[in-house]
């Protein structure tokens, strides 16, 4: 699948709400209200001025994915905080999704990318491993992972 990266400069979450079924809100954010509440997301989940979100569009310009990057520990670190792919984009888009996340982080000046993934989400965990992320720690059901973007650029 060929995905185009679009920075969400207007912080518009309406496209996310339209592609995100209520049943999948807890997968994206287990603490968020159901149904999707745009004001809650702006206030609690993407309210920091340093939070940057992106949409992924398919070849026809339809929004089929969303992710957000927060400043991690230090401005050169970005943390992948939310990732969502619409049902029709799943199955084979993981490699391109991870490339687009890396591209966005590099454009924001990041040298390192971190994330947390649920251990039970085997497809996502395996996608991050395949993309070169290293496992840093495991706590309860969450795995913290890291990717060195500087090392990646050297190749």
GROMACS .gro file of N, CA, C and O in nm, residues 79-151:
model
  292
   79UNK      N    1   0.834   1.045   2.098
   79UNK     CA    2   0.766   0.925   2.147
   79UNK      C    3   0.639   0.906   2.066
   79UNK      O    4   0.555   0.996   2.058
   80UNK      N    5   0.627   0.788   2.005
   80UNK     CA    6   0.508   0.754   1.928
   80UNK      C    7   0.397   0.722   2.027
   80UNK      O    8   0.401   0.620   2.095
   81UNK      N    9   0.300   0.812   2.039
   81UNK     CA   10   0.200   0.796   2.145
   81UNK      C   11   0.071   0.730   2.097
   81UNK      O   12   0.008   0.659   2.175
   82UNK      N   13   0.030   0.753   1.975
   82UNK     CA   14  -0.094   0.691   1.925
   82UNK      C   15  -0.073   0.648   1.781
   82UNK      O   16  -0.013   0.721   1.702
   83UNK      N   17  -0.124   0.530   1.750
   83UNK     CA   18  -0.119   0.479   1.612
   83UNK      C   19  -0.252   0.413   1.582
   83UNK      O   20  -0.301   0.332   1.662
   84UNK      N   21  -0.309   0.446   1.467
   84UNK     CA   22  -0.432   0.380   1.425
   84UNK      C   23  -0.428   0.362   1.274
   84UNK      O   24  -0.392   0.454   1.200
   85UNK      N   25  -0.464   0.242   1.230
   85UNK     CA   26  -0.483   0.214   1.088
   85UNK      C   27  -0.626   0.164   1.069
   85UNK      O   28  -0.671   0.075   1.143
   86UNK      N   29  -0.696   0.221   0.973
   86UNK     CA   30  -0.831   0.176   0.942
   86UNK      C   31  -0.825   0.032   0.892
   86UNK      O   32  -0.724  -0.013   0.838
   87UNK      N   33  -0.934  -0.037   0.912
   87UNK     CA   34  -0.943  -0.179   0.875
   87UNK      C   35  -0.894  -0.207   0.733
   87UNK      O   36  -0.818  -0.300   0.710
   88UNK      N   37  -0.933  -0.122   0.639
   88UNK     CA   38  -0.897  -0.146   0.499
   88UNK      C   39  -0.748  -0.127   0.471
   88UNK      O   40  -0.698  -0.171   0.369
   89UNK      N   41  -0.676  -0.063   0.562
   89UNK     CA   42  -0.533  -0.040   0.543
   89UNK      C   43  -0.447  -0.144   0.615
   89UNK      O   44  -0.326  -0.147   0.597
   90UNK      N   45  -0.509  -0.228   0.694
   90UNK     CA   46  -0.432  -0.327   0.770
   90UNK      C   47  -0.393  -0.444   0.682
   90UNK      O   48  -0.452  -0.467   0.578
   91UNK      N   49  -0.294  -0.516   0.727
   91UNK     CA   50  -0.251  -0.633   0.651
   91UNK      C   51  -0.155  -0.593   0.541
   91UNK      O   52  -0.195  -0.574   0.427
   92UNK      N   53  -0.030  -0.574   0.578
   92UNK     CA   54   0.070  -0.541   0.478
   92UNK      C   55   0.116  -0.397   0.480
   92UNK      O   56   0.209  -0.362   0.408
   93UNK      N   57   0.052  -0.312   0.560
   93UNK     CA   58   0.091  -0.170   0.563
   93UNK      C   59   0.188  -0.139   0.676
   93UNK      O   60   0.235  -0.026   0.686
   94UNK      N   61   0.221  -0.236   0.759
   94UNK     CA   62   0.304  -0.210   0.877
   94UNK      C   63   0.441  -0.154   0.842
   94UNK      O   64   0.487  -0.059   0.905
   95UNK      N   65   0.505  -0.209   0.741
   95UNK     CA   66   0.638  -0.163   0.703
   95UNK      C   67   0.633  -0.018   0.655
   95UNK      O   68   0.717   0.065   0.693
   96UNK      N   69   0.534   0.014   0.576
   96UNK     CA   70   0.522   0.151   0.528
   96UNK      C   71   0.485   0.246   0.642
   96UNK      O   72   0.534   0.358   0.650
   97UNK      N   73   0.398   0.202   0.732
   97UNK     CA   74   0.361   0.283   0.848
   97UNK      C   75   0.485   0.318   0.930
   97UNK      O   76   0.506   0.434   0.964
   98UNK      N   77   0.569   0.218   0.960
   98UNK     CA   78   0.688   0.246   1.042
   98UNK      C   79   0.783   0.340   0.968
   98UNK      O   80   0.845   0.426   1.029
   99UNK      N   81   0.792   0.328   0.836
   99UNK     CA   82   0.877   0.421   0.758
   99UNK      C   83   0.823   0.563   0.766
   99UNK      O   84   0.899   0.659   0.779
  100UNK      N   85   0.692   0.578   0.758
  100UNK     CA   86   0.631   0.711   0.764
  100UNK      C   87   0.649   0.773   0.903
  100UNK      O   88   0.669   0.894   0.916
  101UNK      N   89   0.640   0.692   1.008
  101UNK     CA   90   0.663   0.742   1.144
  101UNK      C   91   0.807   0.791   1.156
  101UNK      O   92   0.833   0.899   1.210
  102UNK      N   93   0.902   0.712   1.107
  102UNK     CA   94   1.043   0.753   1.109
  102UNK      C   95   1.063   0.883   1.032
  102UNK      O   96   1.132   0.974   1.078
  103UNK      N   97   1.003   0.893   0.914
  103UNK     CA   98   1.014   1.013   0.831
  103UNK      C   99   0.964   1.135   0.909
  103UNK      O  100   1.030   1.238   0.912
  104UNK      N  101   0.848   1.122   0.973
  104UNK     CA  102   0.791   1.234   1.048
  104UNK      C  103   0.881   1.273   1.165
  104UNK      O  104   0.905   1.391   1.189
  105UNK      N  105   0.934   1.174   1.236
  105UNK     CA  106   1.021   1.202   1.351
  105UNK      C  107   1.149   1.273   1.305
  105UNK      O  108   1.193   1.369   1.369
  106UNK      N  109   1.206   1.227   1.196
  106UNK     CA  110   1.327   1.292   1.143
  106UNK      C  111   1.298   1.436   1.102
  106UNK      O  112   1.378   1.526   1.129
  107UNK      N  113   1.184   1.459   1.039
  107UNK     CA  114   1.148   1.595   0.998
  107UNK      C  115   1.128   1.687   1.119
  107UNK      O  116   1.143   1.809   1.106
  108UNK      N  117   1.097   1.629   1.234
  108UNK     CA  118   1.082   1.706   1.357
  108UNK      C  119   1.214   1.720   1.433
  108UNK      O  120   1.218   1.775   1.542
  109UNK      N  121   1.323   1.668   1.374
  109UNK     CA  122   1.455   1.682   1.434
  109UNK      C  123   1.490   1.576   1.536
  109UNK      O  124   1.586   1.591   1.612
  110UNK      N  125   1.417   1.467   1.539
  110UNK     CA  126   1.444   1.361   1.636
  110UNK      C  127   1.566   1.279   1.597
  110UNK      O  128   1.593   1.256   1.479
  111UNK      N  129   1.638   1.235   1.697
  111UNK     CA  130   1.750   1.142   1.679
  111UNK      C  131   1.713   1.003   1.726
  111UNK      O  132   1.775   0.904   1.687
  112UNK      N  133   1.612   0.997   1.812
  112UNK     CA  134   1.565   0.871   1.869
  112UNK      C  135   1.414   0.869   1.870
  112UNK      O  136   1.350   0.972   1.891
  113UNK      N  137   1.358   0.751   1.848
  113UNK     CA  138   1.213   0.732   1.850
  113UNK      C  139   1.183   0.624   1.954
  113UNK      O  140   1.249   0.520   1.955
  114UNK      N  141   1.089   0.651   2.042
  114UNK     CA  142   1.048   0.551   2.142
  114UNK      C  143   0.899   0.524   2.128
  114UNK      O  144   0.825   0.603   2.068
  115UNK      N  145   0.856   0.413   2.186
  115UNK     CA  146   0.714   0.379   2.187
  115UNK      C  147   0.688   0.274   2.294
  115UNK      O  148   0.781   0.212   2.345
  116UNK      N  149   0.562   0.256   2.324
  116UNK     CA  150   0.517   0.146   2.409
  116UNK      C  151   0.412   0.071   2.331
  116UNK      O  152   0.328   0.131   2.264
  117UNK      N  153   0.419  -0.061   2.339
  117UNK     CA  154   0.323  -0.145   2.268
  117UNK      C  155   0.275  -0.253   2.364
  117UNK      O  156   0.351  -0.305   2.445
  118UNK      N  157   0.147  -0.285   2.352
  118UNK     CA  158   0.087  -0.390   2.433
  118UNK      C  159   0.144  -0.525   2.388
  118UNK      O  160   0.147  -0.554   2.268
  119UNK      N  161   0.191  -0.605   2.484
  119UNK     CA  162   0.250  -0.736   2.449
  119UNK      C  163   0.151  -0.825   2.377
  119UNK      O  164   0.190  -0.910   2.298
  120UNK      N  165   0.023  -0.805   2.402
  120UNK     CA  166  -0.079  -0.886   2.336
  120UNK      C  167  -0.104  -0.846   2.192
  120UNK      O  168  -0.169  -0.919   2.117
  121UNK      N  169  -0.052  -0.731   2.150
  121UNK     CA  170  -0.069  -0.684   2.013
  121UNK      C  171   0.048  -0.738   1.930
  121UNK      O  172   0.138  -0.664   1.890
  122UNK      N  173   0.045  -0.866   1.904
  122UNK     CA  174   0.155  -0.935   1.836
  122UNK      C  175   0.188  -0.875   1.699
  122UNK      O  176   0.306  -0.856   1.669
  123UNK      N  177   0.088  -0.843   1.615
  123UNK     CA  178   0.124  -0.785   1.484
  123UNK      C  179   0.203  -0.654   1.498
  123UNK      O  180   0.302  -0.634   1.427
  124UNK      N  181   0.161  -0.567   1.589
  124UNK     CA  182   0.232  -0.440   1.607
  124UNK      C  183   0.371  -0.464   1.665
  124UNK      O  184   0.470  -0.406   1.616
  125UNK      N  185   0.381  -0.547   1.766
  125UNK     CA  186   0.510  -0.577   1.828
  125UNK      C  187   0.607  -0.632   1.724
  125UNK      O  188   0.721  -0.587   1.713
  126UNK      N  189   0.561  -0.726   1.643
  126UNK     CA  190   0.647  -0.785   1.539
  126UNK      C  191   0.683  -0.683   1.432
  126UNK      O  192   0.795  -0.685   1.379
  127UNK      N  193   0.591  -0.594   1.399
  127UNK     CA  194   0.621  -0.489   1.300
  127UNK      C  195   0.733  -0.398   1.350
  127UNK      O  196   0.823  -0.363   1.273
  128UNK      N  197   0.727  -0.362   1.478
  128UNK     CA  198   0.833  -0.276   1.532
  128UNK      C  199   0.966  -0.349   1.538
  128UNK      O  200   1.071  -0.291   1.505
  129UNK      N  201   0.965  -0.476   1.575
  129UNK     CA  202   1.089  -0.554   1.575
  129UNK      C  203   1.148  -0.561   1.434
  129UNK      O  204   1.267  -0.541   1.414
  130UNK      N  205   1.062  -0.589   1.337
  130UNK     CA  206   1.107  -0.598   1.197
  130UNK      C  207   1.163  -0.466   1.147
  130UNK      O  208   1.251  -0.463   1.061
  131UNK      N  209   1.111  -0.355   1.201
  131UNK     CA  210   1.158  -0.222   1.160
  131UNK      C  211   1.288  -0.183   1.230
  131UNK      O  212   1.343  -0.078   1.201
  132UNK      N  213   1.337  -0.268   1.321
  132UNK     CA  214   1.464  -0.241   1.385
  132UNK      C  215   1.457  -0.184   1.526
  132UNK      O  216   1.560  -0.149   1.583
  133UNK      N  217   1.337  -0.174   1.582
  133UNK     CA  218   1.325  -0.125   1.720
  133UNK      C  219   1.383  -0.229   1.814
  133UNK      O  220   1.371  -0.349   1.791
  134UNK      N  221   1.446  -0.181   1.921
  134UNK     CA  222   1.498  -0.272   2.023
  134UNK      C  223   1.409  -0.263   2.147
  134UNK      O  224   1.356  -0.157   2.179
  135UNK      N  225   1.394  -0.374   2.212
  135UNK     CA  226   1.314  -0.379   2.334
  135UNK      C  227   1.398  -0.328   2.450
  135UNK      O  228   1.510  -0.375   2.473
  136UNK      N  229   1.345  -0.229   2.522
  136UNK     CA  230   1.416  -0.173   2.637
  136UNK      C  231   1.369  -0.234   2.769
  136UNK      O  232   1.449  -0.260   2.857
  137UNK      N  233   1.236  -0.252   2.783
  137UNK     CA  234   1.184  -0.305   2.909
  137UNK      C  235   1.044  -0.360   2.889
  137UNK      O  236   0.977  -0.330   2.790
  138UNK      N  237   1.003  -0.440   2.988
  138UNK     CA  238   0.866  -0.493   2.993
  138UNK      C  239   0.812  -0.467   3.132
  138UNK      O  240   0.875  -0.500   3.231
  139UNK      N  241   0.695  -0.407   3.135
  139UNK     CA  242   0.624  -0.384   3.261
  139UNK      C  243   0.479  -0.419   3.239
  139UNK      O  244   0.416  -0.365   3.148
  140UNK      N  245   0.430  -0.506   3.325
  140UNK     CA  246   0.293  -0.556   3.313
  140UNK      C  247   0.272  -0.603   3.170
  140UNK      O  248   0.342  -0.691   3.124
  141UNK      N  249   0.178  -0.544   3.097
  141UNK     CA  250   0.153  -0.589   2.960
  141UNK      C  251   0.216  -0.500   2.854
  141UNK      O  252   0.188  -0.515   2.736
  142UNK      N  253   0.302  -0.405   2.895
  142UNK     CA  254   0.357  -0.310   2.800
  142UNK      C  255   0.507  -0.333   2.777
  142UNK      O  256   0.581  -0.362   2.870
  143UNK      N  257   0.546  -0.317   2.652
  143UNK     CA  258   0.687  -0.326   2.613
  143UNK      C  259   0.731  -0.188   2.566
  143UNK      O  260   0.665  -0.127   2.481
  144UNK      N  261   0.840  -0.138   2.622
  144UNK     CA  262   0.898  -0.012   2.577
  144UNK      C  263   1.006  -0.043   2.475
  144UNK      O  264   1.090  -0.130   2.499
  145UNK      N  265   1.001   0.027   2.362
  145UNK     CA  266   1.094   0.002   2.252
  145UNK      C  267   1.158   0.133   2.208
  145UNK      O  268   1.104   0.241   2.232
  146UNK      N  269   1.271   0.119   2.137
  146UNK     CA  270   1.349   0.236   2.095
  146UNK      C  271   1.411   0.210   1.958
  146UNK      O  272   1.452   0.099   1.927
  147UNK      N  273   1.420   0.317   1.878
  147UNK     CA  274   1.487   0.311   1.749
  147UNK      C  275   1.582   0.429   1.740
  147UNK      O  276   1.543   0.543   1.762
  148UNK      N  277   1.708   0.400   1.706
  148UNK     CA  278   1.809   0.505   1.689
  148UNK      C  279   1.801   0.555   1.545
  148UNK      O  280   1.843   0.487   1.452
  149UNK      N  281   1.746   0.674   1.529
  149UNK     CA  282   1.729   0.730   1.394
  149UNK      C  283   1.860   0.777   1.333
  149UNK      O  284   1.876   0.772   1.211
  150UNK      N  285   1.953   0.821   1.415
  150UNK     CA  286   2.084   0.863   1.364
  150UNK      C  287   2.157   0.745   1.301
  150UNK      O  288   2.215   0.756   1.194
  151UNK      N  289   2.151   0.634   1.369
  151UNK     CA  290   2.214   0.513   1.317
  151UNK      C  291   2.148   0.471   1.186
  151UNK      O  292   2.211   0.429   1.092
   0.00000   0.00000   0.00000
